[in-house]
XYZ file of C-alpha atoms in Angstrom:
377
model
C 113.342 -9.453 104.375
C 111.819 -11.482 106.979
C 112.324 -15.147 106.590
C 108.665 -16.079 107.586
C 107.076 -13.625 105.015
C 110.036 -14.805 101.975
C 108.726 -18.656 103.059
C 105.208 -17.405 102.953
C 105.669 -15.856 99.259
C 107.470 -18.346 97.880
C 104.644 -20.640 99.153
C 101.724 -18.707 97.695
C 104.122 -18.869 94.550
C 104.568 -22.232 94.417
C 100.539 -22.653 94.920
C 99.712 -20.168 91.893
C 102.442 -21.535 89.374
C 100.478 -25.284 90.265
C 97.216 -24.230 89.953
C 97.721 -22.848 86.338
C 99.465 -26.022 85.266
C 97.125 -28.372 83.152
C 95.622 -30.910 85.551
C 97.809 -34.031 85.815
C 100.800 -32.512 84.078
C 102.810 -33.061 87.366
C 102.322 -37.246 87.154
C 103.390 -36.196 83.232
C 106.457 -34.907 84.021
C 107.603 -37.413 86.566
C 106.675 -39.872 84.469
C 109.357 -38.337 81.793
C 111.919 -38.085 84.469
C 111.753 -41.331 85.918
C 111.938 -43.269 82.820
C 114.929 -40.714 81.525
C 116.592 -41.322 84.286
C 116.275 -45.202 84.109
C 117.032 -45.072 80.517
C 120.352 -43.594 81.422
C 121.402 -45.734 84.176
C 120.062 -48.722 82.252
C 122.604 -48.083 78.904
C 125.408 -47.507 81.353
C 125.249 -50.416 83.685
C 123.137 -53.130 81.743
C 123.524 -54.883 78.183
C 120.179 -53.763 76.641
C 120.639 -56.376 73.944
C 120.864 -59.318 76.750
C 117.638 -57.786 78.625
C 115.615 -58.006 75.343
C 116.919 -61.600 74.554
C 115.924 -62.890 78.011
C 113.002 -61.609 77.326
C 112.269 -63.168 73.840
C 113.641 -66.610 75.576
C 111.220 -66.737 78.081
C 108.835 -70.040 78.270
C 105.573 -69.699 76.705
C 104.218 -72.552 78.850
C 104.930 -70.527 81.966
C 103.733 -66.956 80.607
C 100.104 -68.317 79.742
C 100.094 -69.700 83.107
C 100.967 -66.617 84.385
C 98.012 -65.228 82.220
C 95.475 -67.823 83.328
C 96.557 -66.881 86.950
C 95.736 -63.182 86.657
C 92.997 -63.712 84.771
C 91.377 -66.042 87.503
C 92.114 -62.793 90.221
C 89.986 -60.204 89.048
C 86.704 -61.995 90.341
C 88.241 -61.877 93.216
C 88.539 -58.641 93.341
C 85.079 -57.641 92.151
C 83.564 -60.179 95.094
C 86.028 -58.229 97.745
C 85.250 -55.146 96.175
C 81.101 -56.093 97.144
C 82.534 -57.365 100.951
C 83.654 -53.636 101.405
C 80.006 -52.015 100.284
C 78.036 -53.998 102.250
C 78.539 -53.442 105.273
C 78.182 -49.004 104.044
C 74.503 -50.623 103.108
C 75.450 -51.415 99.230
C 74.957 -54.736 97.819
C 75.563 -55.127 94.043
C 76.285 -58.325 91.999
C 80.072 -59.423 91.599
C 80.405 -59.515 87.473
C 78.986 -55.627 87.909
C 82.083 -54.976 90.821
C 84.474 -56.802 88.528
C 83.468 -54.563 85.491
C 84.090 -51.057 87.952
C 87.393 -52.376 89.001
C 88.614 -52.502 85.117
C 87.216 -49.400 84.740
C 88.913 -47.625 87.477
C 92.165 -49.272 87.285
C 92.413 -48.751 83.620
C 91.664 -45.092 83.624
C 94.457 -44.617 86.719
C 96.763 -46.573 84.075
C 96.045 -43.793 81.385
C 94.465 -41.164 83.181
C 97.365 -38.833 85.096
C 96.961 -38.062 89.025
C 94.845 -41.100 89.632
C 91.676 -40.119 88.165
C 90.770 -42.854 87.262
C 89.043 -43.374 90.436
C 86.560 -40.853 89.824
C 85.033 -43.981 87.072
C 84.290 -46.070 89.845
C 82.753 -43.497 92.126
C 80.976 -42.309 88.930
C 79.450 -45.869 87.803
C 78.454 -46.831 91.312
C 76.255 -43.345 91.411
C 74.810 -43.354 88.173
C 74.007 -47.227 87.737
C 73.368 -48.021 91.610
C 72.670 -45.060 92.966
C 76.005 -45.570 95.346
C 76.471 -41.951 96.764
C 79.755 -40.481 96.057
C 81.034 -40.130 99.528
C 80.466 -44.213 100.097
C 82.454 -44.453 96.449
C 85.035 -42.941 97.244
C 85.495 -43.879 101.138
C 85.210 -47.755 99.696
C 88.249 -47.154 97.782
C 90.237 -46.227 100.786
C 89.137 -48.850 102.387
C 90.184 -51.219 99.884
C 93.612 -49.810 99.494
C 94.209 -50.291 103.506
C 93.153 -53.389 103.332
C 95.992 -54.043 99.797
C 98.436 -52.478 102.340
C 98.143 -55.046 105.008
C 98.104 -57.968 102.345
C 101.449 -56.462 100.480
C 103.102 -56.269 104.138
C 101.883 -59.383 105.357
C 103.103 -61.318 102.090
C 106.668 -59.692 102.163
C 106.944 -60.466 106.299
C 105.890 -64.052 105.691
C 108.289 -64.328 103.027
C 111.335 -62.842 104.934
C 110.241 -65.335 107.611
C 110.746 -68.495 105.641
C 114.058 -67.221 104.210
C 115.182 -66.490 107.599
C 114.009 -69.194 109.582
C 114.836 -72.251 106.788
C 118.136 -71.078 106.928
C 118.691 -69.795 103.663
C 121.260 -66.831 102.367
C 119.729 -64.123 101.850
C 121.489 -62.036 99.774
C 124.089 -64.127 98.387
C 125.740 -60.886 96.807
C 126.109 -59.485 99.850
C 123.136 -56.809 99.379
C 121.311 -57.693 102.578
C 120.319 -54.503 103.309
C 118.070 -53.633 100.035
C 116.642 -57.283 101.349
C 116.011 -56.232 104.999
C 115.087 -52.647 103.548
C 112.030 -54.234 101.535
C 111.006 -56.519 103.851
C 111.431 -53.209 106.823
C 108.797 -51.176 104.140
C 106.596 -54.422 103.440
C 106.155 -54.590 107.073
C 105.553 -51.098 108.039
C 103.216 -50.381 105.939
C 101.236 -53.688 107.129
C 101.781 -52.702 110.898
C 100.501 -49.289 109.898
C 96.854 -50.542 107.907
C 96.889 -53.247 110.665
C 96.901 -50.789 113.743
C 94.162 -48.568 111.221
C 91.736 -51.474 111.221
C 92.126 -52.525 115.024
C 91.433 -48.646 116.432
C 88.560 -48.264 113.801
C 87.623 -51.806 115.296
C 87.791 -50.152 119.329
C 85.337 -47.913 120.628
C 87.430 -44.824 120.920
C 86.195 -42.033 119.000
C 89.520 -39.902 117.658
C 87.994 -37.398 115.385
C 86.209 -34.685 117.407
C 89.467 -34.293 119.389
C 91.153 -34.330 116.291
C 89.430 -31.972 114.584
C 89.040 -29.232 117.638
C 92.965 -29.615 118.334
C 93.964 -28.406 114.661
C 90.517 -26.430 113.324
C 91.399 -23.516 111.292
C 95.156 -24.542 111.196
C 97.629 -25.937 108.420
C 97.006 -29.239 108.895
C 92.999 -29.160 109.444
C 92.382 -31.076 105.884
C 94.827 -32.930 105.925
C 93.369 -34.051 109.771
C 89.379 -33.740 108.237
C 90.312 -36.262 105.146
C 92.118 -38.976 107.774
C 89.222 -38.358 109.918
C 86.823 -39.668 107.342
C 89.041 -42.415 105.746
C 88.757 -43.761 109.437
C 85.156 -43.728 109.665
C 84.881 -45.648 106.396
C 87.369 -47.978 107.847
C 85.543 -48.299 110.972
C 82.376 -49.467 109.270
C 83.923 -52.186 107.356
C 85.912 -53.113 111.203
C 82.993 -53.235 112.767
C 81.719 -56.311 110.684
C 83.410 -59.070 111.839
C 82.057 -61.233 108.966
C 83.417 -58.700 106.771
C 86.352 -58.319 108.101
C 87.662 -61.716 108.108
C 86.203 -61.705 104.227
C 88.141 -58.586 103.063
C 91.469 -59.708 104.385
C 90.939 -63.402 103.250
C 90.339 -62.124 99.784
C 92.879 -58.972 99.650
C 94.898 -62.570 100.409
C 94.423 -64.477 97.486
C 94.536 -60.953 95.283
C 98.003 -60.537 96.310
C 98.918 -63.715 96.184
C 97.773 -63.968 92.467
C 99.668 -61.156 91.827
C 102.521 -63.012 93.310
C 102.032 -66.107 91.844
C 102.040 -64.045 88.051
C 105.070 -62.936 88.900
C 106.942 -65.857 90.516
C 105.485 -67.762 87.409
C 106.982 -65.118 84.915
C 110.027 -64.963 86.583
C 110.500 -68.886 85.981
C 109.428 -68.836 82.322
C 113.038 -66.621 81.960
C 115.605 -68.743 84.084
C 114.593 -72.292 82.403
C 111.936 -72.685 84.999
C 111.617 -74.263 89.047
C 114.947 -75.200 89.866
C 116.806 -74.797 86.795
C 118.757 -71.344 87.949
C 117.558 -70.885 91.473
C 115.209 -72.837 94.434
C 112.053 -73.433 93.639
C 111.433 -72.034 97.245
C 113.650 -69.473 96.645
C 112.078 -68.145 93.465
C 108.863 -68.275 95.214
C 110.403 -66.059 98.439
C 112.163 -63.540 96.530
C 109.365 -63.096 93.691
C 107.072 -62.284 96.810
C 109.387 -60.171 97.951
C 109.810 -58.281 94.808
C 106.354 -57.805 94.168
C 105.996 -56.677 97.905
C 108.699 -53.576 97.109
C 107.539 -52.810 93.518
C 103.654 -52.372 94.480
C 104.821 -50.283 97.415
C 107.073 -47.965 94.963
C 104.237 -47.956 92.912
C 102.752 -46.031 95.798
C 104.986 -42.987 95.415
C 103.118 -40.172 93.180
C 106.061 -40.210 91.028
C 104.940 -42.011 87.437
C 102.053 -42.638 85.649
C 100.865 -46.041 86.736
C 104.539 -46.868 88.937
C 106.225 -47.221 85.453
C 109.735 -47.531 85.708
C 109.489 -47.803 89.709
C 107.950 -50.968 89.869
C 110.569 -52.314 87.725
C 113.206 -50.740 89.196
C 111.851 -52.198 93.121
C 111.238 -55.570 91.666
C 114.610 -55.800 89.946
C 116.780 -54.400 92.959
C 115.424 -57.235 95.138
C 115.517 -59.792 92.364
C 119.516 -59.420 91.870
C 120.144 -58.460 95.544
C 118.578 -61.804 97.106
C 119.266 -64.424 94.488
C 122.042 -65.196 91.471
C 120.075 -64.182 88.747
C 121.615 -61.542 86.060
C 120.143 -58.344 86.495
C 119.177 -58.219 82.722
C 117.161 -61.272 83.296
C 115.381 -59.320 86.233
C 114.949 -56.370 84.865
C 113.667 -58.471 81.798
C 111.559 -60.237 84.693
C 109.829 -57.007 85.682
C 109.164 -55.636 82.561
C 106.968 -58.518 81.590
C 105.357 -58.970 84.423
C 104.356 -55.161 84.837
C 103.572 -55.365 81.116
C 101.166 -58.720 81.183
C 99.343 -57.105 84.063
C 99.214 -53.423 82.600
C 97.756 -55.443 78.922
C 94.890 -57.255 81.046
C 93.661 -54.358 82.983
C 93.913 -52.343 79.683
C 91.935 -54.862 77.839
C 89.376 -55.332 80.510
C 88.746 -51.915 81.137
C 88.444 -51.501 77.043
C 85.844 -53.806 77.229
C 84.189 -52.353 79.991
C 84.040 -48.752 78.703
C 82.621 -50.592 75.663
C 79.949 -52.451 76.868
C 79.060 -49.245 79.320
C 79.503 -46.496 76.739
C 82.119 -44.999 78.947
C 85.072 -42.801 78.301
C 88.190 -43.713 80.668
C 90.077 -40.973 79.385
C 87.371 -38.370 80.616
C 87.674 -39.535 83.997
C 84.597 -37.708 86.191
C 85.091 -35.377 89.110
C 83.258 -36.814 91.555
C 83.008 -33.200 93.085
C 81.642 -31.893 90.019
C 78.260 -33.661 91.313
C 76.198 -32.948 94.966
C 76.776 -36.460 97.125
C 73.561 -38.057 98.598
C 72.903 -37.499 102.093
C 71.845 -40.682 101.944
C 75.200 -41.978 102.125
C 74.425 -45.691 103.449
C 70.933 -45.943 102.075
C 70.610 -50.153 101.112
C 69.702 -50.134 97.293
C 69.285 -53.432 95.759
C 71.446 -54.355 92.152
C 69.877 -54.097 88.501
């Protein structure tokens, strides 16, 4: 049989097999696989009793401080989203937008395949008449700035370690730390490059569409062009660009501070087992690596991926035992998910919304007036 014909048939079979699977089943299967592999590794390499003991011995005061810091970041998320939507012609109040962010993030923790993003687009359309294309585009823009902020924080953390002459990896795991920093910087540079191109006068969309028209990559190119157009709308507004960038730094700075406080709660406070500056820097690298690992759609809500990346960086760059690092990663992730679920549950009750039945934005006709301003009501 001709190899090309065999490959084409195999591809068709895979497509038919995927179409038969229930929506999100791959994400669920990935979560089960990640947890199974992670559990097998843990039982062979770590003392699970020590992990539980480390978590139980955490300082309650520092955990409460971590909770307060993370809660305080949510209104900033709402305001940032408002600054993303404003250049697109839609202004909404921070309280409403914070609620929509809560609802979509909660749904993403519950519903596989990030279908929770449809909740935010649905709420914007249903409550503020924001067209679905605008809602989807604004989510893409928000994530681009998330990557810039995460990468910038990770790169800054590594720079502090190197410029201050500190030992980056006392256990001889320099490669792990360098890989995490390189990944963070790569994500930041890529996203910053997208924003820079969007601010320029160059128009790549028509040329790309003509180049790949009718080809296998045409759909991918079309999505990329629409994403670039959405970023251009925000990037062209200098004020919005600055506000969204600063807000992204605050959002992820609070996320890092939460993790650092949780880590300190498990090692006896700041200065007990690890130098405070080193603790903050390594915590920043760990959060950057953990959240970038969650980008991979291998498990629901990044369960297991975040903990693995976080633990690996902490163990590689500090004398903190692996059991304590894993306990900190699990507590940090659990605290953040608990706040998200609680906030999303309150929003769902207030809006009479089922976050597990996330609507599909493709089911409704998009509004052609994608840039029509709407008054907040």
